[in-house]
PDB file of C-alpha atoms in Angstrom:
ATOM      1  CA  HIS F 240       0.020  -0.020  -0.004  1.00  0.00           C
ATOM      2  CA  PHE F 241       1.524   3.296  -1.094  1.00  0.00           C
ATOM      3  CA  GLY F 242       0.272   6.566   0.426  1.00  0.00           C
ATOM      4  CA  LEU F 243       1.719   9.183  -1.971  1.00  0.00           C
ATOM      5  CA  SER F 244       1.514  12.991  -1.691  1.00  0.00           C
ATOM      6  CA  THR F 245       3.155  15.895  -3.583  1.00  0.00           C
ATOM      7  CA  ALA F 246       4.315  19.255  -2.409  1.00  0.00           C
ATOM      8  CA  LYS F 247       3.413  21.422  -4.194  1.00  0.00           C
ATOM      9  CA  GLY F 248      -2.114  47.340 -26.112  1.00  0.00           C
ATOM     10  CA  SER F 249      -2.531  48.778 -28.244  1.00  0.00           C
ATOM     11  CA  ALA F 250      -0.844  52.200 -28.223  1.00  0.00           C
ATOM     12  CA  PRO F 251      -2.761  54.927 -26.315  1.00  0.00           C
ATOM     13  CA  ARG F 252      -4.972  56.939 -28.527  1.00  0.00           C
ATOM     14  CA  ALA F 253      -6.907  60.132 -28.087  1.00  0.00           C
ATOM     15  CA  PRO F 254     -10.691  59.977 -27.604  1.00  0.00           C
ATOM     16  CA  SER F 255     -12.488  59.898 -30.945  1.00  0.00           C
ATOM     17  CA  GLY F 256     -14.998  62.559 -29.995  1.00  0.00           C
ATOM     18  CA  ARG F 257     -16.651  64.606 -27.248  1.00  0.00           C
ATOM     19  CA  LEU F 258     -19.941  64.142 -25.576  1.00  0.00           C
ATOM     20  CA  ALA F 259     -22.412  67.035 -26.031  1.00  0.00           C
ATOM     21  CA  PRO F 260     -22.764  69.083 -22.819  1.00  0.00           C
ATOM     22  CA  GLY F 261     -25.760  68.155 -20.728  1.00  0.00           C
ATOM     23  CA  PRO F 262     -27.944  70.366 -18.533  1.00  0.00           C
ATOM     24  CA  ALA F 263     -26.250  72.375 -15.801  1.00  0.00           C
ATOM     25  CA  PRO F 264     -26.141  70.473 -12.503  1.00  0.00           C
ATOM     26  CA  THR F 265     -28.342  71.594  -9.692  1.00  0.00           C
ATOM     27  CA  ALA F 266     -26.781  73.147  -6.552  1.00  0.00           C
ATOM     28  CA  ALA F 267     -27.614  69.990  -4.541  1.00  0.00           C
ATOM     29  CA  ALA F 268     -25.866  67.766  -7.134  1.00  0.00           C
ATOM     30  CA  ALA F 269     -22.828  70.029  -7.182  1.00  0.00           C
ATOM     31  CA  ARG F 270     -22.477  69.737  -3.436  1.00  0.00           C
ATOM     32  CA  ARG F 271     -22.553  65.900  -3.692  1.00  0.00           C
ATOM     33  CA  ARG F 272     -19.966  65.822  -6.394  1.00  0.00           C
ATOM     34  CA  PRO F 273     -16.341  65.380  -5.169  1.00  0.00           C
ATOM     35  CA  ALA F 274     -14.173  68.403  -5.798  1.00  0.00           C
ATOM     36  CA  ALA F 275     -11.873  68.156  -8.833  1.00  0.00           C
ATOM     37  CA  LEU F 276      -8.155  68.546  -8.330  1.00  0.00           C
ATOM     38  CA  SER F 277      -6.977  71.795  -9.743  1.00  0.00           C
ATOM     39  CA  ALA F 278      -3.619  70.266 -10.809  1.00  0.00           C
ATOM     40  CA  PRO F 279      -4.012  66.439 -11.013  1.00  0.00           C
ATOM     41  CA  PRO F 280      -0.710  64.728 -10.192  1.00  0.00           C
ATOM     42  CA  PHE F 281      -1.600  61.815 -12.453  1.00  0.00           C
ATOM     43  CA  ALA F 282      -2.162  61.981 -16.122  1.00  0.00           C
ATOM     44  CA  GLU F 283      -5.695  61.027 -17.352  1.00  0.00           C
ATOM     45  CA  LEU F 284      -4.816  58.407 -20.066  1.00  0.00           C
ATOM     46  CA  PRO F 285      -6.770  55.765 -21.856  1.00  0.00           C
ATOM     47  CA  PRO F 286      -6.565  52.162 -20.467  1.00  0.00           C
ATOM     48  CA  ALA F 287      -4.554  49.281 -21.861  1.00  0.00           C
ATOM     49  CA  MET F 288      -1.181  50.760 -20.916  1.00  0.00           C
ATOM     50  CA  GLY F 289      -0.176  48.388 -18.136  1.00  0.00           C
ATOM     51  CA  GLU F 290      -0.331  44.810 -16.804  1.00  0.00           C
ATOM     52  CA  GLU F 291      -4.178  44.898 -16.601  1.00  0.00           C
ATOM     53  CA  ASP F 292      -6.980  46.110 -18.827  1.00  0.00           C
ATOM     54  CA  GLU F 293      -7.540  49.050 -16.634  1.00  0.00           C
ATOM     55  CA  GLU F 294      -4.238  50.842 -16.247  1.00  0.00           C
ATOM     56  CA  PRO F 295      -4.027  53.010 -13.045  1.00  0.00           C
ATOM     57  CA  LYS F 296      -3.214  56.682 -13.442  1.00  0.00           C
ATOM     58  CA  TYR F 297       0.378  57.533 -13.397  1.00  0.00           C
ATOM     59  CA  ARG F 298       3.149  60.008 -13.928  1.00  0.00           C
ATOM     60  CA  CYS F 299       5.990  59.300 -16.304  1.00  0.00           C
ATOM     61  CA  PHE F 300       9.418  60.880 -16.270  1.00  0.00           C
ATOM     62  CA  ALA F 301      12.069  60.727 -18.984  1.00  0.00           C
ATOM     63  CA  LYS F 302      15.473  59.688 -17.682  1.00  0.00           C
ATOM     64  CA  GLY F 303      17.349  62.613 -16.123  1.00  0.00           C
ATOM     65  CA  GLN F 304      14.203  64.819 -15.972  1.00  0.00           C
ATOM     66  CA  ASP F 305      12.415  65.843 -12.807  1.00  0.00           C
ATOM     67  CA  THR F 306       9.283  67.180 -14.503  1.00  0.00           C
ATOM     68  CA  PRO F 307       6.671  64.564 -15.682  1.00  0.00           C
ATOM     69  CA  LEU F 308       5.861  64.214 -19.275  1.00  0.00           C
ATOM     70  CA  GLU F 309       2.700  66.220 -20.118  1.00  0.00           C
ATOM     71  CA  LYS F 310       0.994  63.315 -21.785  1.00  0.00           C
ATOM     72  CA  GLY F 311       2.381  60.523 -19.794  1.00  0.00           C
ATOM     73  CA  SER F 312       4.182  57.995 -21.967  1.00  0.00           C
ATOM     74  CA  GLN F 313       2.137  58.602 -25.056  1.00  0.00           C
ATOM     75  CA  GLN F 314       4.405  58.577 -28.125  1.00  0.00           C
ATOM     76  CA  PHE F 315       7.474  58.655 -25.852  1.00  0.00           C
ATOM     77  CA  CYS F 316      10.548  56.913 -26.995  1.00  0.00           C
ATOM     78  CA  GLY F 317      13.572  56.373 -24.697  1.00  0.00           C
ATOM     79  CA  VAL F 318      14.220  55.351 -21.099  1.00  0.00           C
ATOM     80  CA  GLY F 319      11.790  56.510 -18.457  1.00  0.00           C
ATOM     81  CA  LYS F 320      10.202  55.768 -15.200  1.00  0.00           C
ATOM     82  CA  ALA F 321       6.514  55.631 -14.411  1.00  0.00           C
ATOM     83  CA  PHE F 322       4.984  56.027 -10.975  1.00  0.00           C
ATOM     84  CA  TYR F 323       1.494  54.628 -10.725  1.00  0.00           C
ATOM     85  CA  GLU F 324      -1.231  55.795  -8.439  1.00  0.00           C
ATOM     86  CA  ASN F 325      -1.554  52.360  -6.854  1.00  0.00           C
ATOM     87  CA  GLY F 326       2.182  52.273  -5.960  1.00  0.00           C
ATOM     88  CA  ASP F 327       3.439  50.231  -8.868  1.00  0.00           C
ATOM     89  CA  THR F 328       6.503  51.491 -10.737  1.00  0.00           C
ATOM     90  CA  TYR F 329       8.153  50.779 -14.111  1.00  0.00           C
ATOM     91  CA  GLU F 330      11.628  51.816 -15.162  1.00  0.00           C
ATOM     92  CA  GLY F 331      12.914  50.939 -18.547  1.00  0.00           C
ATOM     93  CA  GLN F 332      12.553  51.423 -22.265  1.00  0.00           C
ATOM     94  CA  TYR F 333       9.570  52.857 -24.163  1.00  0.00           C
ATOM     95  CA  VAL F 334       8.934  52.794 -27.838  1.00  0.00           C
ATOM     96  CA  GLU F 335       6.138  54.990 -29.151  1.00  0.00           C
ATOM     97  CA  GLY F 336       4.653  55.156 -25.675  1.00  0.00           C
ATOM     98  CA  MET F 337       4.673  51.415 -25.010  1.00  0.00           C
ATOM     99  CA  ARG F 338       6.945  49.265 -22.798  1.00  0.00           C
ATOM    100  CA  ARG F 339       9.324  47.611 -25.279  1.00  0.00           C
ATOM    101  CA  GLY F 340      12.760  46.322 -24.541  1.00  0.00           C
ATOM    102  CA  LYS F 341      14.419  45.933 -21.118  1.00  0.00           C
ATOM    103  CA  GLY F 342      12.494  47.056 -18.083  1.00  0.00           C
ATOM    104  CA  VAL F 343      11.712  46.443 -14.500  1.00  0.00           C
ATOM    105  CA  TYR F 344       8.180  46.549 -13.199  1.00  0.00           C
ATOM    106  CA  THR F 345       7.461  46.344  -9.446  1.00  0.00           C
ATOM    107  CA  LEU F 346       3.957  45.587  -8.136  1.00  0.00           C
ATOM    108  CA  LYS F 347       3.322  47.138  -4.688  1.00  0.00           C
ATOM    109  CA  LYS F 348       0.308  45.015  -3.726  1.00  0.00           C
ATOM    110  CA  SER F 349       1.933  41.608  -4.198  1.00  0.00           C
ATOM    111  CA  GLY F 350       5.654  42.583  -4.058  1.00  0.00           C
ATOM    112  CA  ASP F 351       6.304  40.965  -7.362  1.00  0.00           C
ATOM    113  CA  ILE F 352       9.266  42.240  -9.420  1.00  0.00           C
ATOM    114  CA  TYR F 353       9.752  41.526 -13.057  1.00  0.00           C
ATOM    115  CA  ASP F 354      13.114  42.258 -14.599  1.00  0.00           C
ATOM    116  CA  GLY F 355      13.282  41.399 -18.280  1.00  0.00           C
ATOM    117  CA  GLN F 356      12.127  41.978 -21.820  1.00  0.00           C
ATOM    118  CA  TYR F 357       8.874  43.677 -22.864  1.00  0.00           C
ATOM    119  CA  GLU F 358       6.814  43.846 -26.062  1.00  0.00           C
ATOM    120  CA  GLU F 359       3.543  45.713 -26.519  1.00  0.00           C
ATOM    121  CA  ASN F 360       3.420  46.472 -22.722  1.00  0.00           C
ATOM    122  CA  LYS F 361       3.584  42.683 -21.853  1.00  0.00           C
ATOM    123  CA  LYS F 362       6.330  40.532 -20.551  1.00  0.00           C
ATOM    124  CA  HIS F 363       7.808  38.979 -23.692  1.00  0.00           C
ATOM    125  CA  GLY F 364      11.125  37.335 -24.149  1.00  0.00           C
ATOM    126  CA  PHE F 365      13.690  36.406 -21.450  1.00  0.00           C
ATOM    127  CA  GLY F 366      13.171  37.654 -17.909  1.00  0.00           C
ATOM    128  CA  LYS F 367      13.063  37.006 -14.202  1.00  0.00           C
ATOM    129  CA  LEU F 368       9.847  37.254 -12.114  1.00  0.00           C
ATOM    130  CA  THR F 369      10.375  37.281  -8.404  1.00  0.00           C
ATOM    131  CA  TYR F 370       7.140  36.658  -6.522  1.00  0.00           C
ATOM    132  CA  GLY F 371       6.344  38.428  -3.354  1.00  0.00           C
ATOM    133  CA  SER F 372       4.164  37.108  -0.525  1.00  0.00           C
ATOM    134  CA  GLY F 373       1.329  39.568  -0.943  1.00  0.00           C
ATOM    135  CA  GLY F 374      -0.748  37.608  -3.340  1.00  0.00           C
ATOM    136  CA  GLY F 375      -1.706  38.477  -6.911  1.00  0.00           C
ATOM    137  CA  ASP F 376      -3.433  37.484 -10.158  1.00  0.00           C
ATOM    138  CA  ASP F 377      -0.347  35.892 -11.676  1.00  0.00           C
ATOM    139  CA  ASP F 378       0.162  33.172  -9.140  1.00  0.00           C
ATOM    140  CA  GLU F 379       1.882  29.974 -10.167  1.00  0.00           C
ATOM    141  CA  ASP F 380      -0.681  27.303 -11.093  1.00  0.00           C
ATOM    142  CA  ALA F 381      -2.129  25.658  -8.106  1.00  0.00           C
ATOM    143  CA  GLY F 382      -1.713  22.178  -9.458  1.00  0.00           C
ATOM    144  CA  GLU F 383       0.027  20.637  -6.455  1.00  0.00           C
ATOM    145  CA  GLU F 384      -2.071  18.798  -3.880  1.00  0.00           C
ATOM    146  CA  THR F 385      -0.362  20.774  -1.103  1.00  0.00           C
ATOM    147  CA  LYS F 386      -0.042  24.332  -2.069  1.00  0.00           C
ATOM    148  CA  VAL F 387       3.210  25.950  -0.959  1.00  0.00           C
ATOM    149  CA  PRO F 388       3.210  29.540   0.342  1.00  0.00           C
ATOM    150  CA  ARG F 389       3.225  32.205  -2.327  1.00  0.00           C
ATOM    151  CA  GLY F 390       6.675  33.273  -3.393  1.00  0.00           C
ATOM    152  CA  GLY F 391       9.587  31.960  -5.352  1.00  0.00           C
ATOM    153  CA  MET F 392      11.116  32.982  -8.661  1.00  0.00           C
ATOM    154  CA  TYR F 393      10.814  32.187 -12.315  1.00  0.00           C
ATOM    155  CA  LEU F 394      13.636  32.587 -14.724  1.00  0.00           C
ATOM    156  CA  GLY F 395      12.989  31.904 -18.360  1.00  0.00           C
ATOM    157  CA  TYR F 396      11.001  32.901 -21.406  1.00  0.00           C
ATOM    158  CA  PHE F 397       7.659  34.737 -21.556  1.00  0.00           C
ATOM    159  CA  THR F 398       5.145  35.232 -24.337  1.00  0.00           C
ATOM    160  CA  ASP F 399       2.308  37.747 -24.192  1.00  0.00           C
ATOM    161  CA  GLY F 400       2.786  38.126 -20.421  1.00  0.00           C
ATOM    162  CA  LEU F 401       2.739  34.395 -19.632  1.00  0.00           C
ATOM    163  CA  ARG F 402       5.519  31.942 -18.836  1.00  0.00           C
ATOM    164  CA  GLY F 403       6.704  29.876 -21.758  1.00  0.00           C
ATOM    165  CA  CYS F 404       5.320  29.975 -25.361  1.00  0.00           C
ATOM    166  CA  ALA F 405       1.772  30.918 -26.359  1.00  0.00           C
ATOM    167  CA  ALA F 406      -1.201  28.539 -26.364  1.00  0.00           C
ATOM    168  CA  GLY F 407      -1.284  26.506 -29.589  1.00  0.00           C
ATOM    169  CA  GLN F 408       2.455  26.761 -30.115  1.00  0.00           C
ATOM    170  CA  ALA F 409       4.700  23.766 -29.952  1.00  0.00           C
ATOM    171  CA  PRO F 410       7.098  24.185 -26.900  1.00  0.00           C
ATOM    172  CA  GLY F 411       9.941  22.447 -28.856  1.00  0.00           C
ATOM    173  CA  GLU F 412       9.708  24.912 -31.678  1.00  0.00           C
ATOM    174  CA  LYS F 413       9.276  28.158 -29.735  1.00  0.00           C
ATOM    175  CA  PRO F 414      11.221  29.538 -26.759  1.00  0.00           C
ATOM    176  CA  SER F 415       9.452  28.002 -23.798  1.00  0.00           C
ATOM    177  CA  ASP F 416      12.068  26.841 -21.266  1.00  0.00           C
ATOM    178  CA  GLY F 417      12.164  28.176 -17.706  1.00  0.00           C
ATOM    179  CA  THR F 418      12.912  27.280 -14.139  1.00  0.00           C
ATOM    180  CA  PHE F 419      10.491  27.999 -11.260  1.00  0.00           C
ATOM    181  CA  THR F 420      12.011  27.830  -7.819  1.00  0.00           C
ATOM    182  CA  TYR F 421       9.410  27.601  -5.200  1.00  0.00           C
ATOM    183  CA  VAL F 422       9.594  29.262  -1.706  1.00  0.00           C
ATOM    184  CA  ASN F 423       9.899  25.794  -0.094  1.00  0.00           C
ATOM    185  CA  GLY F 424      12.932  24.866  -2.231  1.00  0.00           C
ATOM    186  CA  ASP F 425      11.151  22.726  -4.838  1.00  0.00           C
ATOM    187  CA  THR F 426      12.099  23.408  -8.414  1.00  0.00           C
ATOM    188  CA  TYR F 427      10.542  22.791 -11.814  1.00  0.00           C
ATOM    189  CA  THR F 428      12.846  23.000 -14.869  1.00  0.00           C
ATOM    190  CA  GLY F 429      11.456  22.460 -18.342  1.00  0.00           C
ATOM    191  CA  GLN F 430       8.968  23.663 -20.859  1.00  0.00           C
ATOM    192  CA  TRP F 431       5.916  25.969 -20.328  1.00  0.00           C
ATOM    193  CA  VAL F 432       2.937  26.876 -22.450  1.00  0.00           C
ATOM    194  CA  ALA F 433       0.650  29.786 -21.602  1.00  0.00           C
ATOM    195  CA  GLY F 434       1.903  29.946 -18.006  1.00  0.00           C
ATOM    196  CA  LYS F 435       1.508  26.178 -17.257  1.00  0.00           C
ATOM    197  CA  LYS F 436       4.075  23.363 -17.006  1.00  0.00           C
ATOM    198  CA  HIS F 437       3.668  21.717 -20.510  1.00  0.00           C
ATOM    199  CA  GLY F 438       6.050  19.586 -22.465  1.00  0.00           C
ATOM    200  CA  GLN F 439       9.274  17.982 -21.126  1.00  0.00           C
ATOM    201  CA  GLY F 440      10.156  18.919 -17.632  1.00  0.00           C
ATOM    202  CA  CYS F 441      11.418  17.812 -14.143  1.00  0.00           C
ATOM    203  CA  TYR F 442       9.904  18.692 -10.833  1.00  0.00           C
ATOM    204  CA  ALA F 443      12.298  18.181  -7.940  1.00  0.00           C
ATOM    205  CA  TYR F 444      11.110  17.948  -4.367  1.00  0.00           C
ATOM    206  CA  ALA F 445      13.545  19.544  -1.888  1.00  0.00           C
ATOM    207  CA  LYS F 446      12.202  17.668   1.125  1.00  0.00           C
ATOM    208  CA  ASP F 447      13.029  14.129   0.128  1.00  0.00           C
ATOM    209  CA  GLY F 448      15.048  14.426  -3.097  1.00  0.00           C
ATOM    210  CA  THR F 449      12.487  12.638  -5.309  1.00  0.00           C
ATOM    211  CA  LYS F 450      11.728  13.876  -8.786  1.00  0.00           C
ATOM    212  CA  LEU F 451       8.970  13.689 -11.424  1.00  0.00           C
ATOM    213  CA  VAL F 452      10.577  13.575 -14.844  1.00  0.00           C
ATOM    214  CA  GLY F 453       8.718  13.298 -18.061  1.00  0.00           C
ATOM    215  CA  GLU F 454       5.869  14.720 -20.186  1.00  0.00           C
ATOM    216  CA  TRP F 455       3.681  17.371 -18.664  1.00  0.00           C
ATOM    217  CA  GLU F 456       0.243  18.697 -19.786  1.00  0.00           C
ATOM    218  CA  GLN F 457      -1.569  21.703 -18.461  1.00  0.00           C
ATOM    219  CA  GLY F 458       0.519  21.769 -15.233  1.00  0.00           C
ATOM    220  CA  LYS F 459       0.243  17.944 -14.574  1.00  0.00           C
ATOM    221  CA  MET F 460       2.601  15.107 -15.095  1.00  0.00           C
ATOM    222  CA  LYS F 461       1.214  12.579 -17.598  1.00  0.00           C
ATOM    223  CA  VAL F 462       3.879  10.090 -18.544  1.00  0.00           C
ATOM    224  CA  GLY F 463       7.347   9.689 -17.091  1.00  0.00           C
ATOM    225  CA  LYS F 464       9.438   8.560 -14.109  1.00  0.00           C
ATOM    226  CA  TRP F 465       9.195   9.077 -10.366  1.00  0.00           C
ATOM    227  CA  THR F 466      12.869   8.820  -9.273  1.00  0.00           C
ATOM    228  CA  PHE F 467      14.395   8.293  -5.805  1.00  0.00           C
ATOM    229  CA  PRO F 468      17.891   9.323  -4.465  1.00  0.00           C
ATOM    230  CA  ASN F 469      18.852   5.660  -4.005  1.00  0.00           C
ATOM    231  CA  GLY F 470      18.575   4.988  -7.728  1.00  0.00           C
ATOM    232  CA  MET F 471      15.143   3.319  -7.712  1.00  0.00           C
ATOM    233  CA  PHE F 472      12.489   4.684 -10.006  1.00  0.00           C
ATOM    234  CA  TYR F 473       8.969   4.053 -11.122  1.00  0.00           C
ATOM    235  CA  SER F 474       8.043   4.431 -14.880  1.00  0.00           C
ATOM    236  CA  GLY F 475       4.544   4.694 -16.169  1.00  0.00           C
ATOM    237  CA  LYS F 476       1.506   6.976 -16.559  1.00  0.00           C
ATOM    238  CA  PHE F 477       0.391   9.532 -13.922  1.00  0.00           C
ATOM    239  CA  ARG F 478      -2.862  11.234 -12.899  1.00  0.00           C
ATOM    240  CA  TYR F 479      -2.974  14.143 -10.394  1.00  0.00           C
ATOM    241  CA  ASN F 480       0.899  14.022 -10.399  1.00  0.00           C
ATOM    242  CA  LYS F 481       0.670  10.504  -8.882  1.00  0.00           C
ATOM    243  CA  PRO F 482       1.235   7.104 -10.589  1.00  0.00           C
ATOM    244  CA  TYR F 483      -1.808   5.613 -12.252  1.00  0.00           C
ATOM    245  CA  GLY F 484      -2.330   2.553 -14.442  1.00  0.00           C
ATOM    246  CA  GLN F 485       0.229   0.059 -15.769  1.00  0.00           C
ATOM    247  CA  GLY F 486       3.871   0.673 -14.903  1.00  0.00           C
ATOM    248  CA  VAL F 487       7.114  -0.811 -13.647  1.00  0.00           C
ATOM    249  CA  TRP F 488       9.329  -0.377 -10.607  1.00  0.00           C
ATOM    250  CA  VAL F 489      13.086  -0.529 -11.442  1.00  0.00           C
ATOM    251  CA  PHE F 490      15.410  -1.051  -8.438  1.00  0.00           C
ATOM    252  CA  GLY F 491      18.990  -0.078  -7.947  1.00  0.00           C
ATOM    253  CA  ASN F 492      20.246  -3.598  -8.595  1.00  0.00           C
ATOM    254  CA  GLY F 493      18.371  -3.834 -11.909  1.00  0.00           C
ATOM    255  CA  ASN F 494      15.541  -5.997 -10.728  1.00  0.00           C
ATOM    256  CA  GLN F 495      12.102  -4.984 -11.998  1.00  0.00           C
ATOM    257  CA  LEU F 496       8.560  -5.275 -10.600  1.00  0.00           C
ATOM    258  CA  THR F 497       5.609  -4.747 -13.032  1.00  0.00           C
ATOM    259  CA  GLY F 498       2.069  -4.006 -12.005  1.00  0.00           C
ATOM    260  CA  GLU F 499      -0.728  -1.485 -11.893  1.00  0.00           C
ATOM    261  CA  PHE F 500      -1.494   1.543  -9.757  1.00  0.00           C
ATOM    262  CA  THR F 501      -5.047   2.335  -8.847  1.00  0.00           C
ATOM    263  CA  GLN F 502      -6.286   5.521  -7.264  1.00  0.00           C
ATOM    264  CA  LYS F 503      -9.124   5.912  -4.801  1.00  0.00           C
ATOM    265  CA  GLU F 504     -10.681   9.360  -4.601  1.00  0.00           C
ATOM    266  CA  LYS F 505     -12.464  10.824  -1.689  1.00  0.00           C
ATOM    267  CA  ASP F 506     -16.239  10.512  -2.173  1.00  0.00           C
ATOM    268  CA  ALA F 507     -17.592  14.102  -1.925  1.00  0.00           C
ATOM    269  CA  GLY F 508     -21.112  12.760  -1.694  1.00  0.00           C
ATOM    270  CA  GLU F 509     -20.442  11.001   1.618  1.00  0.00           C
ATOM    271  CA  ASP F 510     -18.710  13.834   3.506  1.00  0.00           C
ATOM    272  CA  ASP F 511     -19.704  16.991   1.748  1.00  0.00           C
ATOM    273  CA  GLY F 512     -23.425  16.456   1.148  1.00  0.00           C
ATOM    274  CA  GLY F 513     -23.058  15.862  -2.596  1.00  0.00           C
ATOM    275  CA  ALA F 514     -21.271  17.794  -5.304  1.00  0.00           C
ATOM    276  CA  GLU F 515     -22.718  21.018  -6.610  1.00  0.00           C
ATOM    277  CA  GLU F 516     -22.721  22.325 -10.126  1.00  0.00           C
ATOM    278  CA  PRO F 517     -19.832  24.795 -10.493  1.00  0.00           C
ATOM    279  CA  GLU F 518     -20.757  28.412 -11.356  1.00  0.00           C
ATOM    280  CA  GLU F 519     -20.054  29.610 -14.861  1.00  0.00           C
ATOM    281  CA  GLY F 520     -16.670  31.219 -14.959  1.00  0.00           C
ATOM    282  CA  ALA F 521     -15.568  29.742 -11.600  1.00  0.00           C
ATOM    283  CA  PRO F 522     -11.945  28.697 -11.299  1.00  0.00           C
ATOM    284  CA  PRO F 523     -11.256  25.009 -11.860  1.00  0.00           C
ATOM    285  CA  LYS F 524     -11.538  22.703  -8.855  1.00  0.00           C
ATOM    286  CA  PRO F 525      -8.321  21.521  -7.208  1.00  0.00           C
ATOM    287  CA  ASP F 526      -7.189  17.922  -7.735  1.00  0.00           C
ATOM    288  CA  PRO F 527      -9.107  15.438  -5.543  1.00  0.00           C
ATOM    289  CA  GLU F 528      -7.265  13.749  -2.672  1.00  0.00           C
ATOM    290  CA  VAL F 529      -6.410  10.189  -3.652  1.00  0.00           C
ATOM    291  CA  TRP F 530      -4.670   7.148  -2.258  1.00  0.00           C
ATOM    292  CA  CYS F 531      -2.558   5.134  -4.596  1.00  0.00           C
ATOM    293  CA  ASN F 532      -2.468   1.306  -4.359  1.00  0.00           C
ATOM    294  CA  PHE F 533       0.048  -0.840  -6.375  1.00  0.00           C
ATOM    295  CA  LYS F 534      -1.021  -4.365  -7.440  1.00  0.00           C
ATOM    296  CA  CYS F 535       1.957  -6.486  -8.362  1.00  0.00           C
ATOM    297  CA  GLY F 536       1.820  -8.249 -11.753  1.00  0.00           C
ATOM    298  CA  GLY F 537       5.185  -9.882 -12.096  1.00  0.00           C
ATOM    299  CA  ALA F 538       8.858  -9.695 -11.109  1.00  0.00           C
ATOM    300  CA  ALA F 539      12.046 -10.069 -13.109  1.00  0.00           C
ATOM    301  CA  ALA F 540      15.489 -10.634 -11.580  1.00  0.00           C
ATOM    302  CA  VAL F 541      18.493  -9.180 -13.428  1.00  0.00           C
ATOM    303  CA  GLN F 542      21.943 -10.747 -12.898  1.00  0.00           C
ATOM    304  CA  GLY F 543      25.372  -9.378 -13.651  1.00  0.00           C
ATOM    305  CA  GLY F 544      24.639  -5.648 -13.404  1.00  0.00           C
ATOM    306  CA  THR F 545      23.548  -2.787 -11.323  1.00  0.00           C
ATOM    307  CA  LEU F 546      22.003   0.641 -11.855  1.00  0.00           C
ATOM    308  CA  LEU F 547      23.780   2.059  -8.804  1.00  0.00           C
ATOM    309  CA  PRO F 548      26.682   4.431  -9.380  1.00  0.00           C
ATOM    310  CA  ALA F 549      30.169   3.073  -8.818  1.00  0.00           C
ATOM    311  CA  LYS F 550      31.500   3.648  -5.290  1.00  0.00           C
TER     312      LYS F 550
END
């Protein structure tokens, strides 16, 4: 009986027209309206300039200047620094008002810091993203059964703001490699697609030295090896990042044990009062908790060799 567990823009453009003036506000309405700033410290610019669809207001300074650009970064070319109203900052290259080239973006809310290449205002090319502990929308996929605390660092390629290559692209044909170092010391080194572990990769557990090496799909191990520090490994298919189906154990002395892993899922109907229909647009449910049981099918003894390294 095996009880297995895992760790875990477009460029800014001016408004196309003006609204016709409406009737003059009443005195009561005027009193309820917040007073306008006589000299707003942040430029009123169209959205789609930043990491999100709604870019916060900001001030942008050209390098070496202490007076903000009158129109923010619009049509600006060169090196500059933007101070956003929400506390975020960006310092780096602009081309025609957009983040293009090398730059550093710091998010105040989460503490995340991206240092790398940009294209069309998005992380694109090689870069390093250091995750803070404050939480954010760009968290590493929560595919592990036991989620580790937020943090860690990703070093590798980005496409359109996401780790790896774009959805629909072949990770072997487009730049997609990257290494994610988790806050608990675990690492994943391999290919990524649209922000998920996808393609060939290796997840190494810092706690016990075991590794999952093989083919990944949408953040989950599908086929490969579960290796141990003593040289033993299991080869076969996986589900929920755990062995599932036909496979073989190979021991350090070369002996092999074939068989089949089955998984038993927790029955939500017994303990949770039955499963409910997920709401439309709700995030995907986490992997169910499962126990893995191995049923031996046959054994093969190998003589005259060993898989252990020479002493």
